[in-house]
Short mmCIF file of C-alpha atoms and ligand atoms in Angstrom, two decimals:
data_model
loop_
_atom_site.label_atom_id
_atom_site.label_comp_id
_atom_site.label_asym_id
_atom_site.label_seq_id
_atom_site.Cartn_x
_atom_site.Cartn_y
_atom_site.Cartn_z
CA MET A 1240 128.27 69.40 -24.72
CA HIS A 1241 126.47 66.61 -22.74
CA LEU A 1242 124.92 63.83 -24.94
CA GLN A 1243 121.62 62.77 -23.63
CA LYS A 1244 121.75 59.18 -22.55
CA ARG A 1245 119.15 56.52 -21.59
CA VAL A 1246 120.17 55.46 -18.12
CA LEU A 1247 118.79 52.59 -16.16
CA VAL A 1248 119.12 52.96 -12.35
CA THR A 1249 118.07 49.67 -10.46
CA GLY A 1250 117.27 50.38 -6.83
CA GLY A 1251 116.46 53.94 -7.87
CA TYR A 1252 113.71 54.25 -5.36
CA GLY A 1253 116.07 53.91 -2.47
CA PHE A 1254 118.38 56.25 -0.59
CA LEU A 1255 121.37 56.42 -2.92
CA GLY A 1256 119.41 55.57 -6.05
CA SER A 1257 117.04 58.42 -5.71
CA HIS A 1258 119.87 60.97 -5.34
CA LEU A 1259 121.46 59.39 -8.39
CA CYS A 1260 118.30 59.75 -10.48
CA GLU A 1261 117.97 63.32 -9.50
CA ARG A 1262 121.61 64.10 -10.54
CA LEU A 1263 121.29 62.25 -13.82
CA LEU A 1264 118.13 64.17 -14.65
CA ALA A 1265 119.89 67.43 -13.79
CA GLN A 1266 122.60 66.63 -16.37
CA GLY A 1267 119.99 66.02 -19.01
CA ASP A 1268 119.74 62.29 -19.21
CA ASN A 1269 116.63 60.06 -19.62
CA VAL A 1270 116.25 57.97 -16.45
CA ILE A 1271 114.46 54.71 -15.96
CA CYS A 1272 114.23 53.84 -12.28
CA LEU A 1273 113.55 50.22 -11.71
CA ASP A 1274 112.70 48.91 -8.23
CA ASN A 1275 110.64 46.34 -6.43
CA PHE A 1276 109.78 48.73 -3.66
CA PHE A 1277 111.12 46.57 -0.93
CA THR A 1278 113.09 49.10 1.06
CA GLY A 1279 112.78 52.28 -0.99
CA ALA A 1280 110.06 54.96 -0.44
CA ARG A 1281 107.75 56.78 -2.84
CA THR A 1282 108.63 60.07 -1.08
CA ASN A 1283 112.25 59.62 -2.32
CA VAL A 1284 111.17 60.02 -6.01
CA GLU A 1285 107.81 61.87 -5.83
CA HIS A 1286 109.29 65.14 -6.87
CA LEU A 1287 110.75 63.46 -10.02
CA MET A 1288 107.49 61.83 -11.15
CA SER A 1289 106.28 64.87 -13.23
CA ASN A 1290 109.63 65.00 -15.11
CA LYS A 1291 109.01 63.68 -18.67
CA HIS A 1292 112.53 62.33 -18.68
CA PHE A 1293 111.83 60.12 -15.69
CA GLU A 1294 110.16 56.74 -15.69
CA LEU A 1295 109.44 54.41 -12.85
CA ILE A 1296 109.11 50.65 -13.31
CA ARG A 1297 108.08 48.23 -10.61
CA HIS A 1298 110.20 45.16 -11.20
CA ASP A 1299 112.41 42.66 -9.35
CA VAL A 1300 115.97 42.43 -10.71
CA THR A 1301 115.94 38.66 -9.99
CA PHE A 1302 113.86 38.43 -13.13
CA PRO A 1303 115.09 39.37 -16.57
CA ILE A 1304 113.84 42.45 -18.24
CA TYR A 1305 114.24 43.81 -21.77
CA LEU A 1306 114.93 47.54 -22.12
CA GLU A 1307 117.00 49.71 -24.54
CA VAL A 1308 119.55 51.71 -22.51
CA ASP A 1309 123.06 53.13 -22.78
CA GLN A 1310 124.17 52.84 -19.19
CA ILE A 1311 123.09 50.77 -16.20
CA TYR A 1312 123.80 51.62 -12.51
CA ASN A 1313 122.95 48.41 -10.62
CA LEU A 1314 122.05 49.56 -7.04
CA ALA A 1315 119.19 47.24 -6.35
CA CYS A 1316 119.74 45.48 -3.05
CA PRO A 1317 118.75 46.17 0.51
CA ALA A 1318 121.76 47.69 2.28
CA SER A 1319 120.93 47.78 5.98
CA PRO A 1320 121.67 44.73 8.11
CA ILE A 1321 117.92 44.69 9.31
CA HIS A 1322 116.70 44.75 5.78
CA TYR A 1323 119.14 42.38 4.23
CA GLN A 1324 118.80 39.79 7.00
CA HIS A 1325 114.93 39.97 6.85
CA ASP A 1326 114.90 37.52 3.90
CA PRO A 1327 118.60 36.53 3.32
CA VAL A 1328 117.91 34.02 0.52
CA GLN A 1329 116.18 36.87 -1.49
CA THR A 1330 119.19 39.16 -0.63
CA THR A 1331 121.69 36.66 -2.16
CA LYS A 1332 119.43 36.15 -5.12
CA THR A 1333 119.10 39.95 -5.60
CA SER A 1334 122.93 40.29 -5.73
CA VAL A 1335 123.65 37.23 -7.81
CA HIS A 1336 120.61 36.71 -10.11
CA GLY A 1337 120.27 40.52 -10.36
CA ALA A 1338 123.77 40.87 -11.45
CA ILE A 1339 123.30 38.12 -14.11
CA ASN A 1340 120.19 39.68 -15.39
CA MET A 1341 121.67 43.16 -15.59
CA LEU A 1342 124.86 41.96 -17.02
CA GLY A 1343 122.88 40.05 -19.66
CA LEU A 1344 120.96 43.15 -20.49
CA ALA A 1345 124.13 45.20 -20.75
CA LYS A 1346 125.62 42.54 -23.07
CA ARG A 1347 122.59 42.59 -25.33
CA VAL A 1348 122.34 46.34 -25.63
CA LYS A 1349 126.03 47.01 -25.36
CA ALA A 1350 125.53 49.25 -22.37
CA LYS A 1351 128.23 50.30 -19.84
CA ILE A 1352 127.34 48.89 -16.42
CA LEU A 1353 128.29 49.90 -12.92
CA GLN A 1354 127.91 47.71 -9.85
CA ALA A 1355 127.26 49.23 -6.39
CA SER A 1356 129.48 46.95 -4.40
CA THR A 1357 130.49 47.58 -0.78
CA SER A 1358 133.21 47.81 1.77
CA GLU A 1359 131.56 44.63 3.23
CA VAL A 1360 133.59 42.62 0.63
CA TYR A 1361 136.48 43.27 3.04
CA GLY A 1362 134.51 41.70 5.93
CA ASP A 1363 136.06 42.34 9.34
CA PRO A 1364 139.29 43.51 7.76
CA ASN A 1365 142.78 42.55 8.88
CA VAL A 1366 144.35 45.20 6.64
CA HIS A 1367 143.69 48.86 7.68
CA PRO A 1368 142.91 51.03 5.86
CA GLN A 1369 141.45 48.89 3.12
CA THR A 1370 142.99 48.97 -0.24
CA GLU A 1371 141.37 47.38 -3.32
CA ASP A 1372 143.96 44.65 -3.60
CA TYR A 1373 142.99 43.32 -0.20
CA TRP A 1374 140.91 40.12 -0.59
CA GLY A 1375 139.02 40.50 2.58
CA HIS A 1376 138.29 38.57 5.77
CA VAL A 1377 134.66 37.38 5.39
CA ASN A 1378 132.75 34.65 7.31
CA PRO A 1379 130.69 32.78 4.63
CA ILE A 1380 128.13 31.35 7.04
CA CYS A 1381 127.01 34.17 9.40
CA PRO A 1382 124.00 36.38 9.35
CA ARG A 1383 125.84 39.06 7.37
CA SER A 1384 127.06 36.51 4.73
CA CYS A 1385 123.98 36.79 2.50
CA TYR A 1386 124.94 40.40 1.79
CA ASP A 1387 128.76 40.11 1.84
CA GLU A 1388 129.07 36.88 -0.26
CA GLY A 1389 126.21 38.03 -2.57
CA LYS A 1390 128.12 41.24 -3.32
CA ARG A 1391 131.41 39.35 -3.69
CA CYS A 1392 129.80 36.97 -6.10
CA ALA A 1393 128.31 39.88 -8.02
CA GLU A 1394 131.88 41.26 -8.39
CA THR A 1395 133.12 38.00 -9.73
CA LEU A 1396 130.30 37.95 -12.37
CA PHE A 1397 131.19 41.45 -13.42
CA PHE A 1398 134.82 40.54 -13.90
CA ASP A 1399 133.94 37.31 -15.77
CA TYR A 1400 131.56 39.15 -18.13
CA TRP A 1401 134.42 41.69 -18.64
CA ARG A 1402 137.08 38.91 -19.41
CA GLN A 1403 134.67 36.68 -21.28
CA HIS A 1404 132.27 39.05 -23.20
CA LYS A 1405 134.38 42.29 -23.17
CA LEU A 1406 131.70 44.26 -21.34
CA ARG A 1407 132.36 47.69 -20.12
CA ILE A 1408 132.20 47.35 -16.42
CA LYS A 1409 132.64 49.60 -13.36
CA VAL A 1410 132.89 48.14 -9.85
CA MET A 1411 132.50 50.57 -7.06
CA ARG A 1412 133.09 49.65 -3.38
CA ILE A 1413 130.93 52.03 -1.37
CA PHE A 1414 131.80 52.76 2.28
CA ASN A 1415 129.23 53.87 4.81
CA THR A 1416 127.23 56.74 3.29
CA TYR A 1417 124.69 58.89 4.98
CA GLY A 1418 122.46 61.82 4.26
CA PRO A 1419 118.82 62.95 3.56
CA ARG A 1420 116.30 60.19 2.56
CA MET A 1421 118.00 57.45 4.68
CA ASN A 1422 115.17 55.25 5.85
CA THR A 1423 114.18 56.09 9.35
CA ASN A 1424 113.71 52.51 10.46
CA ASP A 1425 116.49 50.53 8.78
CA GLY A 1426 118.67 50.54 11.82
CA ARG A 1427 121.71 52.17 10.30
CA VAL A 1428 123.83 54.05 12.75
CA VAL A 1429 123.51 57.63 11.49
CA SER A 1430 119.75 57.72 11.14
CA ASN A 1431 119.33 55.74 14.27
CA PHE A 1432 121.34 58.13 16.41
CA ILE A 1433 119.75 61.33 14.84
CA VAL A 1434 116.24 60.05 15.22
CA GLN A 1435 116.86 58.87 18.78
CA ALA A 1436 118.38 62.16 19.71
CA LEU A 1437 115.52 64.24 18.20
CA LEU A 1438 112.87 62.12 19.92
CA GLY A 1439 114.81 62.19 23.30
CA GLN A 1440 115.14 58.39 23.26
CA ASP A 1441 118.19 56.36 24.44
CA ILE A 1442 121.13 56.31 21.99
CA THR A 1443 121.77 52.53 21.23
CA ILE A 1444 125.52 51.91 21.26
CA TYR A 1445 126.16 48.38 20.08
CA GLY A 1446 129.15 46.88 22.06
CA GLU A 1447 131.47 49.38 23.65
CA GLY A 1448 131.19 51.72 20.72
CA SER A 1449 135.00 51.51 20.02
CA GLN A 1450 134.33 50.02 16.55
CA THR A 1451 135.03 52.48 13.70
CA ARG A 1452 133.35 53.55 10.44
CA SER A 1453 134.23 56.31 7.95
CA PHE A 1454 131.19 58.20 6.87
CA CYS A 1455 130.72 59.63 3.43
CA TYR A 1456 128.01 62.30 2.62
CA VAL A 1457 125.72 61.27 -0.12
CA ASP A 1458 126.45 64.17 -2.47
CA ASP A 1459 130.16 63.22 -2.53
CA LEU A 1460 129.39 59.60 -3.12
CA ILE A 1461 127.04 60.21 -6.06
CA ASP A 1462 129.76 62.52 -7.50
CA GLY A 1463 132.32 59.71 -7.25
CA MET A 1464 129.80 57.18 -8.74
CA MET A 1465 129.06 59.42 -11.79
CA ARG A 1466 132.75 60.04 -12.26
CA LEU A 1467 133.39 56.36 -12.36
CA MET A 1468 130.67 55.76 -14.93
CA ALA A 1469 132.17 58.52 -17.03
CA SER A 1470 135.75 57.29 -16.77
CA ASP A 1471 137.73 55.65 -19.54
CA ASP A 1472 136.84 52.00 -20.39
CA ASP A 1473 140.10 50.67 -18.94
CA VAL A 1474 138.97 52.01 -15.51
CA THR A 1475 137.04 48.97 -14.36
CA GLY A 1476 137.68 49.22 -10.67
CA PRO A 1477 137.20 47.70 -8.14
CA ILE A 1478 137.58 51.21 -6.71
CA ASN A 1479 136.84 52.44 -3.16
CA ILE A 1480 134.51 55.43 -2.93
CA GLY A 1481 134.16 56.73 0.71
CA ASN A 1482 135.32 59.35 3.23
CA PRO A 1483 138.71 58.27 4.84
CA ASN A 1484 137.92 60.25 8.04
CA GLU A 1485 137.30 57.57 10.57
CA PHE A 1486 135.35 57.78 13.78
CA THR A 1487 134.41 55.54 16.58
CA ILE A 1488 130.71 54.91 17.13
CA LEU A 1489 130.93 56.64 20.47
CA GLN A 1490 132.47 59.78 18.80
CA LEU A 1491 129.57 59.80 16.35
CA ALA A 1492 127.02 59.53 19.14
CA THR A 1493 128.65 62.41 20.98
CA MET A 1494 128.73 64.57 17.94
CA VAL A 1495 125.09 63.97 17.08
CA LEU A 1496 124.04 64.68 20.71
CA ASP A 1497 126.06 67.91 20.85
CA MET A 1498 124.82 69.11 17.40
CA ILE A 1499 121.12 68.49 18.40
CA GLY A 1500 121.58 69.62 21.98
CA SER A 1501 119.83 66.49 23.06
CA ARG A 1502 119.84 64.98 26.54
CA SER A 1503 119.31 61.48 25.36
CA LYS A 1504 121.33 58.86 27.36
CA LEU A 1505 123.96 56.53 25.79
CA VAL A 1506 122.98 52.90 26.48
CA LYS A 1507 125.05 49.87 25.59
CA MET A 1508 123.50 47.02 23.71
CA PRO A 1509 124.98 43.67 22.49
CA LEU A 1510 127.23 43.86 19.55
CA PRO A 1511 125.72 42.12 16.51
CA GLU A 1512 127.50 38.96 15.39
CA ASN A 1513 130.58 39.61 13.15
CA ASP A 1514 130.27 43.41 13.34
CA PRO A 1515 133.43 44.68 11.61
CA ARG A 1516 135.76 46.28 14.12
CA GLN A 1517 137.15 48.94 12.01
CA ARG A 1518 136.65 50.29 8.47
CA GLN A 1519 138.44 53.01 6.53
CA PRO A 1520 138.89 53.34 2.76
CA ASN A 1521 142.14 54.04 1.11
CA ILE A 1522 141.05 56.29 -1.74
CA SER A 1523 144.26 56.62 -3.66
CA LEU A 1524 142.80 54.93 -6.74
CA ALA A 1525 139.76 57.17 -6.84
CA LYS A 1526 142.08 60.21 -6.57
CA LYS A 1527 144.26 58.90 -9.29
CA HIS A 1528 141.72 57.67 -11.84
CA LEU A 1529 138.72 59.93 -11.08
CA ASP A 1530 140.29 62.97 -9.63
CA TRP A 1531 137.73 62.52 -6.85
CA GLN A 1532 137.79 62.90 -3.05
CA PRO A 1533 135.08 63.82 -0.71
CA THR A 1534 134.58 67.49 0.20
CA THR A 1535 132.00 67.35 2.93
CA GLN A 1536 133.22 67.06 6.56
CA LEU A 1537 131.11 64.88 8.87
CA LYS A 1538 129.85 67.85 10.89
CA GLU A 1539 128.53 69.68 7.70
CA GLY A 1540 126.86 66.55 6.35
CA LEU A 1541 125.38 65.70 9.77
CA GLY A 1542 124.01 69.22 9.92
CA LYS A 1543 122.16 68.75 6.55
CA THR A 1544 120.91 65.24 7.62
CA ILE A 1545 119.66 66.44 11.00
CA LYS A 1546 117.73 69.18 9.15
CA TYR A 1547 116.13 66.49 6.94
CA PHE A 1548 115.05 64.34 9.91
CA GLU A 1549 113.76 67.39 11.84
CA ASN A 1550 111.43 68.25 8.91
CA LEU A 1551 110.39 64.66 8.59
CA LEU A 1552 109.62 64.34 12.35
CA SER A 1553 107.70 67.64 12.30
CA GLU A 1554 105.13 65.74 10.25
CA SER A 1555 103.09 64.53 13.20
CA ARG A 1556 102.05 61.13 11.71
CA THR A 1557 105.71 60.08 11.10
CA ARG A 1558 106.62 61.19 14.68
CA GLU A 1559 103.73 59.14 16.15
CA LEU A 1560 104.57 56.07 14.21
CA LEU A 1561 108.26 56.38 15.39
CA LEU A 1562 107.27 56.86 18.99
CA GLN A 1563 104.99 53.81 18.84
CA LYS A 1564 107.73 51.55 17.47
CA ALA A 1565 110.13 52.69 20.38
P1 NAD B 2692 118.29 51.32 0.00
O1 NAD B 2692 117.79 50.09 0.68
O2 NAD B 2692 117.76 52.62 0.39
O3 NAD B 2692 118.01 51.09 -1.55
C1 NAD B 2692 118.05 49.84 -2.30
C2 NAD B 2692 116.91 49.87 -3.19
O4 NAD B 2692 116.87 48.62 -3.97
C3 NAD B 2692 115.53 49.92 -2.59
O5 NAD B 2692 114.76 50.95 -3.22
C4 NAD B 2692 114.90 48.55 -2.78
O6 NAD B 2692 113.54 48.63 -2.89
C5 NAD B 2692 115.61 48.13 -4.06
N1 NAD B 2692 115.60 46.65 -4.19
C6 NAD B 2692 115.95 45.77 -3.24
N2 NAD B 2692 115.90 44.54 -3.73
C7 NAD B 2692 115.49 44.67 -4.98
C8 NAD B 2692 115.11 43.82 -6.13
N3 NAD B 2692 115.33 42.38 -5.93
N4 NAD B 2692 114.70 44.16 -7.26
C9 NAD B 2692 114.62 45.56 -7.51
N5 NAD B 2692 114.86 46.48 -6.52
C10 NAD B 2692 115.31 45.97 -5.38
O7 NAD B 2692 119.91 51.18 0.11
P2 NAD B 2692 120.91 52.27 -0.36
O8 NAD B 2692 121.74 52.70 0.82
O9 NAD B 2692 120.41 53.21 -1.31
O10 NAD B 2692 121.96 51.31 -1.23
C11 NAD B 2692 121.97 51.25 -2.59
C12 NAD B 2692 123.07 50.37 -3.05
O11 NAD B 2692 124.37 50.75 -2.61
C13 NAD B 2692 122.86 48.92 -2.64
O12 NAD B 2692 123.21 47.94 -3.54
C14 NAD B 2692 123.89 48.78 -1.45
O13 NAD B 2692 124.41 47.44 -1.29
C15 NAD B 2692 125.04 49.69 -1.89
N6 NAD B 2692 125.75 50.20 -0.68
C16 NAD B 2692 125.20 51.20 0.06
C17 NAD B 2692 125.93 51.65 1.13
C18 NAD B 2692 125.40 52.74 2.07
O14 NAD B 2692 126.10 53.22 3.05
N7 NAD B 2692 124.25 53.33 1.81
C19 NAD B 2692 127.25 51.11 1.41
C20 NAD B 2692 127.74 50.12 0.63
C21 NAD B 2692 127.00 49.64 -0.50
N1 UDP B 2693 125.50 50.63 15.58
C1 UDP B 2693 125.22 51.06 16.82
N2 UDP B 2693 124.00 51.51 17.17
C2 UDP B 2693 122.94 51.47 16.33
C3 UDP B 2693 123.17 51.13 14.92
C4 UDP B 2693 124.44 50.59 14.60
O1 UDP B 2693 126.14 51.12 17.64
O2 UDP B 2693 121.91 51.85 16.74
C5 UDP B 2693 126.82 50.26 15.14
C6 UDP B 2693 126.91 48.96 14.41
O3 UDP B 2693 127.05 47.88 15.34
C7 UDP B 2693 128.05 48.99 13.52
C8 UDP B 2693 128.17 50.58 13.17
O4 UDP B 2693 127.32 51.24 14.15
O5 UDP B 2693 129.30 48.84 14.30
C9 UDP B 2693 127.61 50.83 11.76
O6 UDP B 2693 126.32 50.16 11.64
P1 UDP B 2693 125.47 50.31 10.27
O7 UDP B 2693 124.39 49.29 10.48
O8 UDP B 2693 125.07 51.73 10.11
O9 UDP B 2693 126.41 49.85 9.07
P2 UDP B 2693 127.47 48.65 8.88
O10 UDP B 2693 127.56 47.79 10.14
O11 UDP B 2693 126.92 47.93 7.75
O12 UDP B 2693 128.73 49.33 8.53
#
C-alpha cells in the first residue's frame, strides 16, 4: 500500500517539475509546488490546479521557507543556457542559496531530499561515457560556469549535510531530457529543431553539428527520479540518469526533419563558448541500485514531442508570436 506523503517540488512549474508533480499526485501524494515563475509556465500545471492535493506557492528558493513535508525534490533552477545566462549571479544563488535553504528545511523537518544535479558537472568531459566517479573538466570562469559550478557546489552542500547532519540525501545527475512542455523559446536543441522544422524556418546547427548528446524522454527520467527518492537510505548517489544512446546534433536535425517531412534548411551558426563536445551517461549504477533504464527510443519520444508542439502551434496566437520572434 502507498502511504500518502507531503512532497515539496521546487521548480514544479517548469518542464520536469510539472511532470513530476503530475506523477506524484497520481500515486496519491500531497504536492506543494514551489516556484518563482522565472522560466516555468502556468499552462504546465493548469490541469493540476483543481486537484485538492495540489498547492502552488510563489516563492524564490534563495529565501528560506518554513513548511512541513516528508520529501523534497529540489528542481528549482533555470536549465537552458539562454535562461541561466540571463542573470548568472541569480543562477548561482539559486543553486547555492537554494540548496542551503532546502537542506536547512530538510534538516528541520527530517525530510528526505533529492537534488536535480546535471551532467554539466562533468563539463567538457575527457572521460567518455561519463561515470559518476569522474570529477569533470569544468571551466570556472566562462558563461556556463554560473550553472555548472552552482550545481557542483550544491552537490558539495548535499554531501556535507549528509556527513555532518546525517541527512537522507539523493543526488541525481540528469542528462539532456526532452518531451512535451519544454519551453518553446529557451533555445534547447530538441525544442528549437522541432519548432523550426514545423514553422519552415532554418534549422540552426551550432558549430559543425558533430558534438554529441544523449537524449532521455521525460517519462523515463521522472521514473528514474522517483525510484531514486524511494531507494534505500544508503543510496545517496550521485547517480546518472539519462539515455545512453548518443547522437550527433546533425543526426538529431536530420531525424526531426524526416519525421516532420519539413523542407527547412540546415544552417551553421557559431558554436557557443565551452560547448561540451560529447556527452553520454554510463548508467550502470542506476541499473544496479534502482533497477532503472530508459525504455523510450529517441524516435518514439520525438514523435510524442512533435505532436505536443504541433498542437501548441495550432493555437494561432502562439504561432504568431514565434514567427514574430524569428
Ligand atoms: P525549467 O526551466 O523548465 O524549470 C525550472 C523551474 O525552476 C522553473 O519553473 C523556474 O521558474 C524555477 N526556478 C528558477 N529559479 C528559481 C528560484 N530561484 N526559486 C524558485 N523557482 C525557481 O527547467 P527543467 O528542464 O524543468 O529543469 C529542472 C531541473 O532539472 C533544474 O534544476 C535543472 O538544472 C535540472 N536539469 C534539467 C535537465 C534537462 O535536460 N531538462 C538536465 C540536467 C539538469
Ligand atoms: N544546439 C544547436 N542548435 C540549437 C540549439 C542547440 O546546434 O538551435 C546545440 C548546442 O550547441 C549543444 C547541443 O545542441 O551542442 C545541446 O544544446 P542544449 O542547449 O539543448 O543543451 P546543453 O548544451 O546544455 O547540453
